[in-house]
């Protein structure tokens, strides 16, 4: 594929012999055919760069043959070499785009060599983005893969797609042309790649490769990594060294009918999945990815119209005060009833909205709806139960967050102390000083703060003590097994002690059993949330549900007990 191959077709053996003599000393690979059947067979098996055909031949004229050749190998540069008598027909062939050039017989040696050289340059421009490096165009790579499979259908190989992480940012910074230059410049040249490896630059700015797995290295990932190692990963952009990371997807050639275009598309899909992750990585294609991707696209498109179509609602889960069994407050939890997808869990769609920026708008809706609802349930006073709303770290970073929060409270005239924001520990990986400043601004409005899913994240003690939070919610994953062993119980006991030492209130999340509740009370945990009291319920059930809980709770005593581990 990479080295030029020239195919001459002529029904006169003497002419073919003369041509072979002429090109005997050149470094071009020459093949010949004396009829169109042989010519087409060669073309199918060999990535011919330039095809030079006689016009008048017994079975088929040269223009017809070259027209057929175009469908087999569009990148091949096609030339007619013919006597003057065929001029009208050949001119027509050229005008129809079937033929690149028309050369006349008799030919002189130098002209023929010059014309073939020019055709080779044309061929290089057709298949390479960059001829020096032999960096292919997408279409040429597809052709290459297809021709490999015809030659050897049990070839062990992979198609791979590599995408630079944050390519969009690079494009924003450099513009399209400069980015293209950069992409060409950091790509390895063909000579430095291992044998059996070809590389293309795709239109989107991704690289695509075809790797024939060497017998001594059948591991696709190792081959991918040795290819990646040849890239320049610290290019200087605008005078600064940048660190380039790749997301990689690859597809193994497994069935004979898989064509080059499909293989690359599959590898691309795997790459997109890789780029959805937090860190750059390599992912192999499998058919499950197609349905996953389908689901993802359906979710994204559904989310775009969800707010406008009123598809979100809030459910409320009561939080019960352990000391007097009164209602401490409720957590508002979003529910999406998608018209097209049915009920979708927040675990599935919230992370998507955080990535595509929709969380700001949806989060604003959540706060407004929770505040509006709460005011209608608890219109008087500022010391009653409070409503908690989950807020993602992405929302907090938005400069509009605090002004919008303030406006919402004012709009519904809810005392700020009746609103609590639940933040997850993922916040702690951000710039700590900025986070604290932000939280202090929220606190100064009078709104309460709580750390959600405590114990699952990275927060260290020293971080925790610097945060202006009122409450810690111990994650369900600690509550669930707390009665299984002394160690697990000790974890919960320590969290409660730690929280109290820092002057915070403790909420236990996901309490499902009475035994858990009794032990938590013994440990001094302040508040309980979980299925034991109630699952999250729709707004119109909430008031009924809470009075039911509060009325049914009679004080119980119980001694601290641990099930045998
Ligand atoms: P979370 O804030 O930790 O909410 C608690 C989750 O545990 C809820 O799941 C709740 O239904 C569930 N749960 C409560 N008690 C029990 C129990 O006793 N047993 C079990 N097995 N589960 C219990 P849900 O409603 O599916 O919400 C999942 C997560 O989605 C939430 O976790 C929160 O991180 C996020 N989320 C929900 N609503 C919002 C929202 O409005 N904004 C943001 N940013 N995130 C939200
Ligand atoms: Mg929560
Ligand atoms: Mg939680």
Coordinates of C-alpha atoms and ligand atoms in Angstrom, one line a residue:
X1 CA 0.0 0.0 0.0
X2 CA 2.7 2.4 1.0
X3 CA 5.1 1.9 -1.9
X4 CA 3.9 2.8 -5.4
X5 CA 2.9 -0.1 -7.7
X6 CA 2.3 0.5 -11.4
X7 CA 0.0 -1.8 -13.4
X8 CA 0.3 -1.8 -17.3
X9 CA -2.4 -3.4 -19.4
X10 CA -1.9 -4.0 -23.1
X11 CA -2.8 -6.9 -25.4
X12 CA 0.4 -6.5 -27.3
X13 CA 3.2 -8.6 -25.6
X14 CA 5.9 -6.5 -27.3
X15 CA 4.7 -3.3 -25.7
X16 CA 4.6 -4.9 -22.2
X17 CA 8.1 -6.1 -22.8
X18 CA 9.3 -2.7 -23.8
X19 CA 7.7 -1.1 -20.7
X20 CA 9.3 -3.6 -18.4
X21 CA 12.7 -2.7 -19.9
X22 CA 12.1 1.0 -19.5
X23 CA 11.2 0.7 -15.8
X24 CA 13.8 -2.1 -15.1
X25 CA 16.1 0.3 -13.2
X26 CA 13.5 2.4 -11.5
X27 CA 12.5 1.6 -7.9
X28 CA 8.8 1.4 -8.8
X29 CA 7.2 -2.0 -8.6
X30 CA 5.8 -2.9 -12.1
X31 CA 3.2 -5.5 -12.9
X32 CA 1.6 -6.2 -16.2
X33 CA -1.6 -7.8 -17.6
X34 CA -2.4 -8.7 -21.2
X35 CA -6.2 -8.7 -20.8
X36 CA -8.8 -7.0 -18.7
X37 CA -9.7 -10.1 -16.7
X38 CA -6.1 -10.4 -15.4
X39 CA -6.0 -6.7 -14.9
X40 CA -9.0 -6.6 -12.6
X41 CA -7.8 -9.7 -10.7
X42 CA -4.5 -8.0 -10.0
X43 CA -6.2 -4.8 -9.0
X44 CA -8.4 -6.6 -6.5
X45 CA -5.4 -8.2 -4.8
X46 CA -2.9 -5.5 -5.1
X47 CA -3.1 -1.9 -4.0
X48 CA -2.2 -0.5 -7.4
X49 CA -1.1 3.1 -7.3
X50 CA -1.1 3.9 -11.1
X51 CA -2.9 1.9 -13.8
X52 CA -1.9 2.5 -17.4
X53 CA -4.1 0.9 -20.0
X54 CA -4.2 0.5 -23.7
X55 CA -7.4 1.7 -25.3
X56 CA -8.1 -0.9 -28.1
X57 CA -8.2 -4.4 -26.6
X58 CA -10.3 -7.4 -27.7
X59 CA -12.7 -8.0 -24.8
X60 CA -13.2 -4.5 -23.5
X61 CA -11.8 -1.1 -24.4
X62 CA -9.5 0.7 -22.0
X63 CA -12.0 3.4 -20.9
X64 CA -14.5 0.7 -19.8
X65 CA -11.8 -1.2 -18.0
X66 CA -10.6 1.9 -16.1
X67 CA -14.2 2.8 -15.2
X68 CA -14.5 -0.6 -13.6
X69 CA -11.1 -0.1 -12.0
X70 CA -12.4 3.0 -10.4
X71 CA -15.1 1.1 -8.5
X72 CA -12.5 -1.3 -7.1
X73 CA -9.8 1.2 -6.2
X74 CA -10.9 4.8 -6.4
X75 CA -7.5 6.0 -5.3
X76 CA -5.7 4.4 -8.2
X77 CA -4.6 7.0 -10.8
X78 CA -5.8 5.8 -14.2
X79 CA -4.1 6.6 -17.5
X80 CA -4.8 5.6 -21.1
X81 CA -1.9 5.0 -23.3
X82 CA -3.3 4.8 -26.8
X83 CA -2.9 5.5 -30.6
X84 CA -4.4 8.7 -32.0
X85 CA -7.2 6.9 -33.7
X86 CA -9.0 6.5 -30.3
X87 CA -9.0 10.1 -29.4
X88 CA -12.7 10.9 -29.3
X89 CA -13.4 8.0 -27.0
X90 CA -10.6 8.8 -24.6
X91 CA -11.3 12.5 -24.4
X92 CA -14.8 11.5 -23.4
X93 CA -13.5 9.1 -20.8
X94 CA -11.3 11.9 -19.4
X95 CA -14.2 14.3 -19.3
X96 CA -16.3 11.8 -17.5
X97 CA -13.7 11.6 -14.8
X98 CA -12.9 8.0 -15.5
X99 CA -9.3 8.7 -16.5
X100 CA -6.6 11.0 -15.1
X101 CA -4.5 11.4 -18.3
X102 CA -4.3 10.4 -21.9
X103 CA -0.9 9.5 -23.4
X104 CA -0.3 8.8 -27.0
X105 CA 1.5 5.9 -28.7
X106 CA 4.1 5.7 -29.8
X107 CA 5.6 7.0 -26.6
X108 CA 9.1 8.0 -25.9
X109 CA 10.8 6.6 -22.8
X110 CA 11.5 9.9 -21.0
X111 CA 7.9 11.1 -21.4
X112 CA 6.5 7.9 -20.1
X113 CA 8.8 7.9 -17.0
X114 CA 7.9 11.5 -16.3
X115 CA 4.2 10.9 -16.7
X116 CA 4.3 7.9 -14.4
X117 CA 6.3 9.8 -11.8
X118 CA 3.7 12.6 -12.0
X119 CA 0.9 10.1 -11.6
X120 CA 2.7 8.6 -8.5
X121 CA 2.7 12.1 -6.9
X122 CA -1.0 12.4 -7.7
X123 CA -1.6 9.0 -6.1
X124 CA 0.3 10.1 -3.0
X125 CA -1.8 13.2 -2.7
X126 CA -4.9 11.0 -3.0
X127 CA -4.0 8.6 -0.2
X128 CA -1.7 10.5 2.1
X129 CA -2.5 13.4 4.4
X130 CA 1.3 13.8 4.6
X131 CA 3.3 11.8 2.0
X132 CA 6.7 12.2 3.8
X133 CA 5.4 10.4 6.8
X134 CA 3.0 8.2 4.9
X135 CA 0.2 9.3 7.1
X136 CA -2.9 8.1 5.3
X137 CA -6.3 9.6 4.7
X138 CA -9.3 7.9 6.2
X139 CA -10.5 6.5 2.9
X140 CA -7.1 5.0 2.1
X141 CA -7.0 3.2 5.4
X142 CA -10.4 1.7 4.8
X143 CA -9.1 0.5 1.4
X144 CA -6.0 -0.9 3.0
X145 CA -7.9 -2.9 5.5
X146 CA -10.3 -4.2 2.9
X147 CA -7.5 -5.3 0.7
X148 CA -5.7 -7.0 3.6
X149 CA -8.8 -9.1 4.3
X150 CA -9.2 -10.2 0.8
X151 CA -5.7 -11.4 0.8
X152 CA -5.7 -13.2 4.0
X153 CA -9.0 -13.7 5.8
X154 CA -7.6 -15.2 9.0
X155 CA -5.3 -12.3 9.6
X156 CA -4.9 -11.4 13.3
X157 CA -5.3 -7.7 13.4
X158 CA -7.0 -4.7 15.0
X159 CA -8.3 -1.4 13.9
X160 CA -7.6 1.3 16.5
X161 CA -8.9 4.9 16.9
X162 CA -6.9 7.4 19.0
X163 CA -8.3 10.7 20.2
X164 CA -6.5 13.4 22.0
X165 CA -8.1 14.3 25.3
X166 CA -9.5 17.8 25.2
X167 CA -8.9 18.1 21.4
X168 CA -11.7 20.7 21.4
X169 CA -9.7 22.9 23.8
X170 CA -6.7 22.7 21.5
X171 CA -8.8 23.6 18.5
X172 CA -10.2 26.6 20.4
X173 CA -6.8 27.7 21.3
X174 CA -5.1 27.2 17.9
X175 CA -7.8 27.2 15.3
X176 CA -8.5 24.4 12.8
X177 CA -5.4 24.9 10.5
X178 CA -2.9 25.0 13.2
X179 CA -4.5 22.1 15.0
X180 CA -4.2 20.1 11.8
X181 CA -0.5 21.0 11.5
X182 CA 0.0 19.9 15.1
X183 CA -1.8 16.6 14.5
X184 CA 0.4 15.9 11.5
X185 CA 3.6 16.9 13.4
X186 CA 3.1 14.8 16.4
X187 CA 2.2 11.7 14.4
X188 CA 5.0 9.1 13.9
X189 CA 6.2 8.5 10.4
X190 CA 5.6 5.2 8.8
X191 CA 9.3 4.3 9.0
X192 CA 9.3 4.4 12.7
X193 CA 6.2 2.3 13.1
X194 CA 6.5 -1.5 13.5
X195 CA 5.9 -3.6 10.4
X196 CA 2.3 -4.2 9.7
X197 CA 1.2 -0.9 11.3
X198 CA -0.5 1.8 9.2
X199 CA -1.7 5.1 10.5
X200 CA -4.3 7.6 9.2
X201 CA -5.5 11.0 10.3
X202 CA -9.3 11.1 10.3
X203 CA -11.4 14.2 9.4
X204 CA -12.4 14.8 13.0
X205 CA -8.8 15.0 14.1
X206 CA -8.7 11.5 15.5
X207 CA -6.0 9.1 14.4
X208 CA -6.9 5.7 13.1
X209 CA -4.6 2.7 12.8
X210 CA -4.5 -0.8 11.4
X211 CA -2.2 -3.1 13.3
X212 CA -1.4 -6.6 12.2
X213 CA -0.6 -8.4 15.4
X214 CA 2.9 -9.9 15.2
X215 CA 3.1 -13.7 16.0
X216 CA 5.3 -13.0 19.0
X217 CA 3.0 -10.2 20.3
X218 CA -0.6 -11.3 20.0
X219 CA -1.7 -8.8 22.7
X220 CA -3.6 -6.0 21.1
X221 CA -3.0 -3.6 24.0
X222 CA 0.7 -4.1 23.8
X223 CA 0.7 -3.3 20.1
X224 CA -1.4 -0.2 20.7
X225 CA 1.0 1.0 23.4
X226 CA 4.0 0.5 21.3
X227 CA 2.3 2.5 18.6
X228 CA 1.4 5.2 21.1
X229 CA 5.0 5.4 22.2
X230 CA 6.0 6.7 18.8
X231 CA 3.8 9.8 19.1
X232 CA 5.3 13.1 20.3
X233 CA 3.4 13.5 23.5
X234 CA 4.9 16.7 24.7
X235 CA 4.6 19.1 21.8
X236 CA 5.3 22.8 22.3
X237 CA 2.1 24.8 21.6
X238 CA 2.4 28.6 21.8
X239 CA 5.8 28.3 23.5
X240 CA 4.5 26.0 26.2
X241 CA 5.0 22.2 26.5
X242 CA 1.8 20.3 26.5
X243 CA 1.1 16.9 27.8
X244 CA -1.0 14.9 25.4
X245 CA -3.1 12.0 26.6
X246 CA -5.0 9.7 24.3
X247 CA -8.3 7.9 24.6
X248 CA -8.1 4.7 22.7
X249 CA -10.7 2.3 21.2
X250 CA -9.9 -0.8 19.3
X251 CA -11.8 -3.5 17.4
X252 CA -10.4 -6.9 16.7
X253 CA -10.8 -8.3 13.2
X254 CA -12.8 -11.3 14.0
X255 CA -15.2 -12.1 11.2
X256 CA -14.5 -12.2 7.5
X257 CA -17.4 -10.0 6.6
X258 CA -16.3 -7.1 8.7
X259 CA -15.1 -4.4 6.4
X260 CA -12.7 -1.6 7.0
X261 CA -15.3 1.1 7.5
X262 CA -17.2 -0.9 10.0
X263 CA -14.0 -1.9 11.9
X264 CA -13.0 1.8 12.2
X265 CA -16.5 2.8 13.2
X266 CA -16.5 0.1 16.0
X267 CA -13.1 1.2 17.2
X268 CA -14.4 4.8 17.2
X269 CA -17.4 3.8 19.3
X270 CA -15.0 2.1 21.8
X271 CA -12.9 5.3 21.8
X272 CA -16.0 7.5 22.5
X273 CA -16.7 5.2 25.5
X274 CA -13.2 5.6 26.7
X275 CA -13.4 9.4 26.4
X276 CA -16.5 9.5 28.5
X277 CA -14.5 8.2 31.4
X278 CA -12.6 10.3 34.0
X279 CA -9.1 9.3 32.9
X280 CA -7.8 8.4 29.5
X281 CA -7.8 4.7 28.8
X282 CA -8.1 2.0 26.1
X283 CA -11.4 0.1 25.6
X284 CA -12.0 -2.8 23.3
X285 CA -15.1 -2.8 21.1
X286 CA -17.9 -5.3 21.9
X287 CA -21.4 -5.4 20.6
X288 CA -22.8 -4.3 24.0
X289 CA -21.2 -0.9 23.4
X290 CA -23.6 -0.4 20.5
X291 CA -26.7 -0.7 22.8
X292 CA -25.0 1.3 25.6
X293 CA -24.2 4.1 23.2
X294 CA -27.7 4.0 21.9
X295 CA -29.0 4.4 25.5
X296 CA -26.6 7.2 26.1
X297 CA -27.7 9.1 23.0
X298 CA -31.4 8.5 23.9
X299 CA -30.8 9.9 27.4
X300 CA -29.0 12.9 26.1
X301 CA -31.7 13.7 23.6
X302 CA -34.4 13.1 26.1
X303 CA -32.8 15.4 28.6
X304 CA -32.8 18.2 26.2
X305 CA -36.6 18.4 26.3
X306 CA -37.3 17.0 29.8
X307 CA -37.5 20.4 31.6
X308 CA -39.7 22.0 28.9
X309 CA -42.0 18.9 28.9
X310 CA -42.4 18.9 32.7
X311 CA -40.9 15.4 33.0
X312 CA -39.2 16.0 36.3
X313 CA -40.8 15.7 39.7
X314 CA -39.5 15.7 43.2
X315 CA -40.0 13.0 45.7
X316 CA -39.5 13.6 49.4
X317 CA -38.0 11.3 52.0
X318 CA -38.6 12.1 55.7
X319 CA -35.7 12.5 58.1
X320 CA -36.7 11.6 61.7
X321 CA -35.2 13.1 64.8
X322 CA -33.9 10.2 67.0
X323 CA -34.4 12.0 70.3
X324 CA -38.1 12.8 70.1
X325 CA -39.2 11.0 66.9
X326 CA -40.4 14.2 65.4
X327 CA -39.9 15.2 61.7
X328 CA -36.5 16.7 61.4
X329 CA -36.9 17.5 57.7
X330 CA -36.9 15.8 54.3
X331 CA -34.6 15.2 51.4
X332 CA -35.9 16.2 48.0
X333 CA -34.9 13.6 45.4
X334 CA -35.4 14.2 41.7
X335 CA -37.4 11.7 39.5
X336 CA -37.4 11.7 35.7
X337 CA -40.4 10.2 34.0
X338 CA -39.2 10.4 30.5
X339 CA -41.8 10.3 27.8
X340 CA -39.6 8.1 25.6
X341 CA -37.5 6.1 28.2
X342 CA -39.8 5.7 31.1
X343 CA -38.5 6.2 34.7
X344 CA -34.8 7.0 34.7
X345 CA -32.8 6.9 37.9
X346 CA -30.9 10.0 39.0
X347 CA -27.8 7.7 39.4
X348 CA -27.9 7.4 35.6
X349 CA -28.9 10.9 34.4
X350 CA -27.4 13.3 36.9
X351 CA -23.8 12.4 35.9
X352 CA -24.7 13.1 32.3
X353 CA -26.1 16.5 33.1
X354 CA -23.0 17.3 35.1
X355 CA -20.9 16.6 32.0
X356 CA -23.1 18.4 29.4
X357 CA -23.7 21.4 31.6
X358 CA -27.4 20.9 32.0
X359 CA -27.1 20.4 35.7
X360 CA -27.2 24.2 36.2
X361 CA -30.6 24.5 34.8
X362 CA -32.0 21.3 36.3
X363 CA -30.5 22.1 39.7
X364 CA -32.1 25.5 39.6
X365 CA -35.4 23.9 38.9
X366 CA -34.9 21.5 41.8
X367 CA -34.2 24.2 44.3
X368 CA -37.0 26.3 43.1
X369 CA -39.5 23.4 43.2
X370 CA -38.3 22.2 46.7
X371 CA -38.5 25.7 48.2
X372 CA -41.9 26.4 46.6
X373 CA -43.3 23.1 47.9
X374 CA -41.8 23.5 51.4
X375 CA -43.2 27.0 51.8
X376 CA -46.7 25.6 51.0
X377 CA -46.3 22.9 53.6
X378 CA -44.6 24.9 56.3
X379 CA -45.7 28.5 55.7
X380 CA -45.0 29.8 59.2
X381 CA -41.9 30.3 61.4
X382 CA -38.3 29.6 60.7
X383 CA -37.5 26.8 63.2
X384 CA -39.5 23.9 61.8
X385 CA -38.4 21.0 59.6
X386 CA -36.0 21.9 56.7
X387 CA -35.9 20.6 53.2
X388 CA -32.6 19.3 51.9
X389 CA -31.6 19.5 48.2
X390 CA -28.7 17.7 46.6
X391 CA -26.3 20.1 44.9
X392 CA -23.5 18.9 42.7
X393 CA -20.0 20.3 42.7
X394 CA -20.4 21.5 39.1
X395 CA -23.4 23.7 40.2
X396 CA -21.4 25.3 43.0
X397 CA -18.7 26.4 40.6
X398 CA -21.1 28.5 38.6
X399 CA -20.9 32.2 39.5
X400 CA -24.7 32.5 39.2
X401 CA -25.4 29.8 41.8
X402 CA -25.5 32.0 44.9
X403 CA -27.5 34.9 43.4
X404 CA -30.0 32.5 42.0
X405 CA -30.3 30.7 45.3
X406 CA -30.9 34.1 47.0
X407 CA -33.6 35.0 44.5
X408 CA -35.4 31.7 44.9
X409 CA -35.6 32.0 48.6
X410 CA -36.9 35.6 48.3
X411 CA -39.4 34.6 45.6
X412 CA -41.1 32.1 47.8
X413 CA -40.4 33.9 51.0
X414 CA -38.9 30.8 52.7
X415 CA -36.6 31.4 55.7
X416 CA -33.1 30.3 54.6
X417 CA -32.7 28.2 57.7
X418 CA -35.4 25.9 56.3
X419 CA -33.2 25.0 53.4
X420 CA -30.2 22.7 53.5
X421 CA -27.8 21.8 50.7
X422 CA -26.3 18.3 50.5
X423 CA -22.9 18.3 49.0
X424 CA -20.8 15.2 48.2
X425 CA -17.2 14.7 49.1
X426 CA -16.3 15.0 45.4
X427 CA -16.2 18.7 46.2
X428 CA -13.0 18.1 48.3
X429 CA -10.8 17.4 45.3
X430 CA -11.4 20.9 44.1
X431 CA -9.3 23.9 45.2
X432 CA -10.0 23.9 48.9
X433 CA -9.8 27.6 49.5
X434 CA -12.3 28.3 46.7
X435 CA -14.6 25.7 48.0
X436 CA -14.5 27.1 51.6
X437 CA -15.1 30.6 50.3
X438 CA -18.1 29.4 48.3
X439 CA -19.6 27.4 51.2
X440 CA -19.1 30.4 53.5
X441 CA -21.1 32.6 51.1
X442 CA -23.9 30.0 51.2
X443 CA -23.7 29.9 55.0
X444 CA -23.9 33.6 55.2
X445 CA -27.3 33.5 53.5
X446 CA -28.4 31.4 56.5
X447 CA -28.8 28.2 54.4
X448 CA -27.5 25.0 56.1
X449 CA -24.9 22.7 54.7
X450 CA -24.5 19.0 54.9
X451 CA -21.9 16.5 53.6
X452 CA -23.7 13.7 51.8
X453 CA -22.5 10.0 51.4
X454 CA -19.8 10.6 54.1
X455 CA -17.1 8.0 54.2
X456 CA -17.1 7.2 50.5
X457 CA -14.9 10.1 49.3
X458 CA -11.5 11.5 50.0
X459 CA -12.2 14.0 52.8
X460 CA -9.5 14.0 55.4
X461 CA -10.1 15.1 59.0
X462 CA -8.3 18.4 58.5
X463 CA -10.4 19.2 55.5
X464 CA -13.6 18.4 57.3
X465 CA -12.8 20.6 60.3
X466 CA -12.3 23.5 58.0
X467 CA -15.6 23.2 56.3
X468 CA -18.5 25.3 57.5
X469 CA -21.0 22.4 57.5
X470 CA -23.7 21.6 60.0
X471 CA -24.4 18.0 59.2
X472 CA -22.7 14.8 58.2
X473 CA -24.7 12.0 56.5
X474 CA -23.1 8.6 57.0
X475 CA -23.3 6.7 53.7
X476 CA -25.7 3.7 53.4
X477 CA -22.7 1.5 52.7
X478 CA -21.6 1.9 56.3
X479 CA -25.1 1.6 57.8
X480 CA -26.0 -1.6 55.9
X481 CA -23.4 -3.9 57.3
X482 CA -22.9 -2.2 60.7
X483 CA -24.3 -5.1 62.7
X484 CA -22.2 -7.7 61.0
X485 CA -19.1 -7.3 63.0
X486 CA -17.5 -5.3 65.7
X487 CA -15.2 -3.6 63.2
X488 CA -18.0 -2.4 61.1
X489 CA -19.9 -1.1 64.1
X490 CA -16.7 0.6 65.3
X491 CA -16.5 2.5 62.0
X492 CA -20.0 4.0 62.5
X493 CA -19.3 4.7 66.1
X494 CA -16.1 6.6 65.2
X495 CA -17.8 8.6 62.5
X496 CA -20.5 9.7 64.9
X497 CA -17.9 10.6 67.6
X498 CA -15.8 12.5 65.1
X499 CA -18.8 14.4 63.8
X500 CA -19.9 15.3 67.3
X501 CA -16.4 16.4 68.2
X502 CA -16.5 18.8 65.3
X503 CA -19.8 20.1 66.5
X504 CA -21.9 18.6 63.7
X505 CA -25.1 16.7 63.6
X506 CA -25.1 13.1 62.4
X507 CA -27.6 11.6 59.9
X508 CA -27.7 7.9 59.2
X509 CA -28.7 7.2 55.5
X510 CA -30.4 4.0 54.3
X511 CA -31.6 2.7 57.6
X512 CA -33.8 -0.2 56.7
X513 CA -34.1 -2.3 60.0
X514 CA -35.2 -1.6 63.5
X515 CA -32.1 -3.1 64.9
X516 CA -30.0 -0.6 63.0
X517 CA -32.1 2.2 64.3
X518 CA -31.9 1.1 67.9
X519 CA -28.1 0.7 67.8
X520 CA -27.7 4.0 66.0
X521 CA -29.7 5.7 68.8
X522 CA -27.5 4.1 71.4
X523 CA -24.5 5.5 69.6
X524 CA -25.9 8.9 69.8
X525 CA -26.7 9.4 66.1
X526 CA -29.1 12.4 65.8
X527 CA -31.2 11.7 62.7
X528 CA -32.5 8.8 60.7
X529 CA -33.3 8.5 57.0
X530 CA -34.2 5.3 55.2
X531 CA -36.8 2.8 54.1
X532 CA -37.4 1.8 57.7
X533 CA -39.4 5.0 58.2
X534 CA -40.3 5.6 54.6
X535 CA -39.0 5.5 51.0
X536 CA -39.0 8.8 49.1
X537 CA -42.7 9.6 48.4
X538 CA -44.5 11.8 45.9
X539 CA -45.4 15.3 47.1
X540 CA -49.1 14.5 47.5
X541 CA -48.3 11.6 49.9
X542 CA -45.7 13.4 52.0
X543 CA -47.8 15.1 54.7
X544 CA -49.9 11.9 55.2
X545 CA -46.8 9.8 55.4
X546 CA -45.0 11.9 58.0
X547 CA -47.9 12.1 60.4
X548 CA -48.3 8.3 60.1
X549 CA -44.6 7.9 61.1
X550 CA -44.6 10.3 63.9
X551 CA -47.9 8.9 65.4
X552 CA -46.8 5.3 65.2
X553 CA -43.5 5.7 67.0
X554 CA -43.6 4.8 70.6
X555 CA -40.4 5.0 72.7
X556 CA -38.5 1.8 72.9
X557 CA -35.4 0.7 74.9
X558 CA -32.9 -1.7 73.7
X559 CA -29.4 -2.8 74.6
X560 CA -26.5 -2.5 72.3
X561 CA -26.2 -5.7 70.3
X562 CA -24.1 -7.0 67.5
X563 CA -24.9 -10.0 65.4
X564 CA -22.1 -12.6 65.4
X565 CA -19.8 -11.9 62.5
Ligands
LIG1 P1 -28.3 10.5 47.8 O1 -28.4 12.0 47.9 O2 -27.3 9.8 48.7 O3 -29.8 10.0 48.1 C1 -30.1 8.8 48.8 C2 -30.5 7.7 47.9 O4 -30.7 6.6 48.6 C3 -31.8 8.0 47.2 O5 -31.7 7.4 45.9 C4 -32.8 7.3 48.0 O6 -33.9 6.9 47.4 C5 -32.0 6.1 48.4 N1 -32.4 5.5 49.7 C6 -32.9 6.2 50.8 N2 -33.2 5.4 51.8 C7 -32.8 4.1 51.4 C8 -32.8 2.8 52.0 O7 -33.2 2.7 53.2 N3 -32.4 1.8 51.3 C9 -31.9 2.0 50.0 N4 -31.5 0.9 49.4 N5 -31.9 3.2 49.4 C10 -32.3 4.2 50.1 P2 -32.2 8.1 44.6 O8 -33.4 9.0 44.9 O9 -32.2 7.1 43.5 O10 -31.0 9.2 44.3 C11 -29.8 8.7 44.0 C12 -28.8 9.8 44.0 O11 -29.0 10.7 43.0 C13 -28.8 10.7 45.3 O12 -28.1 10.0 46.3 C14 -28.1 11.9 44.8 O13 -26.7 11.8 44.8 C15 -28.6 12.0 43.4 N6 -29.7 13.0 43.3 C16 -31.0 12.8 43.5 N7 -31.7 13.9 43.3 C17 -30.8 14.8 42.9 C18 -30.9 16.2 42.6 O14 -31.9 16.9 42.6 N8 -29.7 16.9 42.3 C19 -28.5 16.3 42.3 N9 -27.4 17.0 42.0 N10 -28.4 15.0 42.6 C20 -29.5 14.2 42.9
LIG2 MG1 -28.5 13.3 49.3
LIG3 MG1 -26.4 10.0 50.2

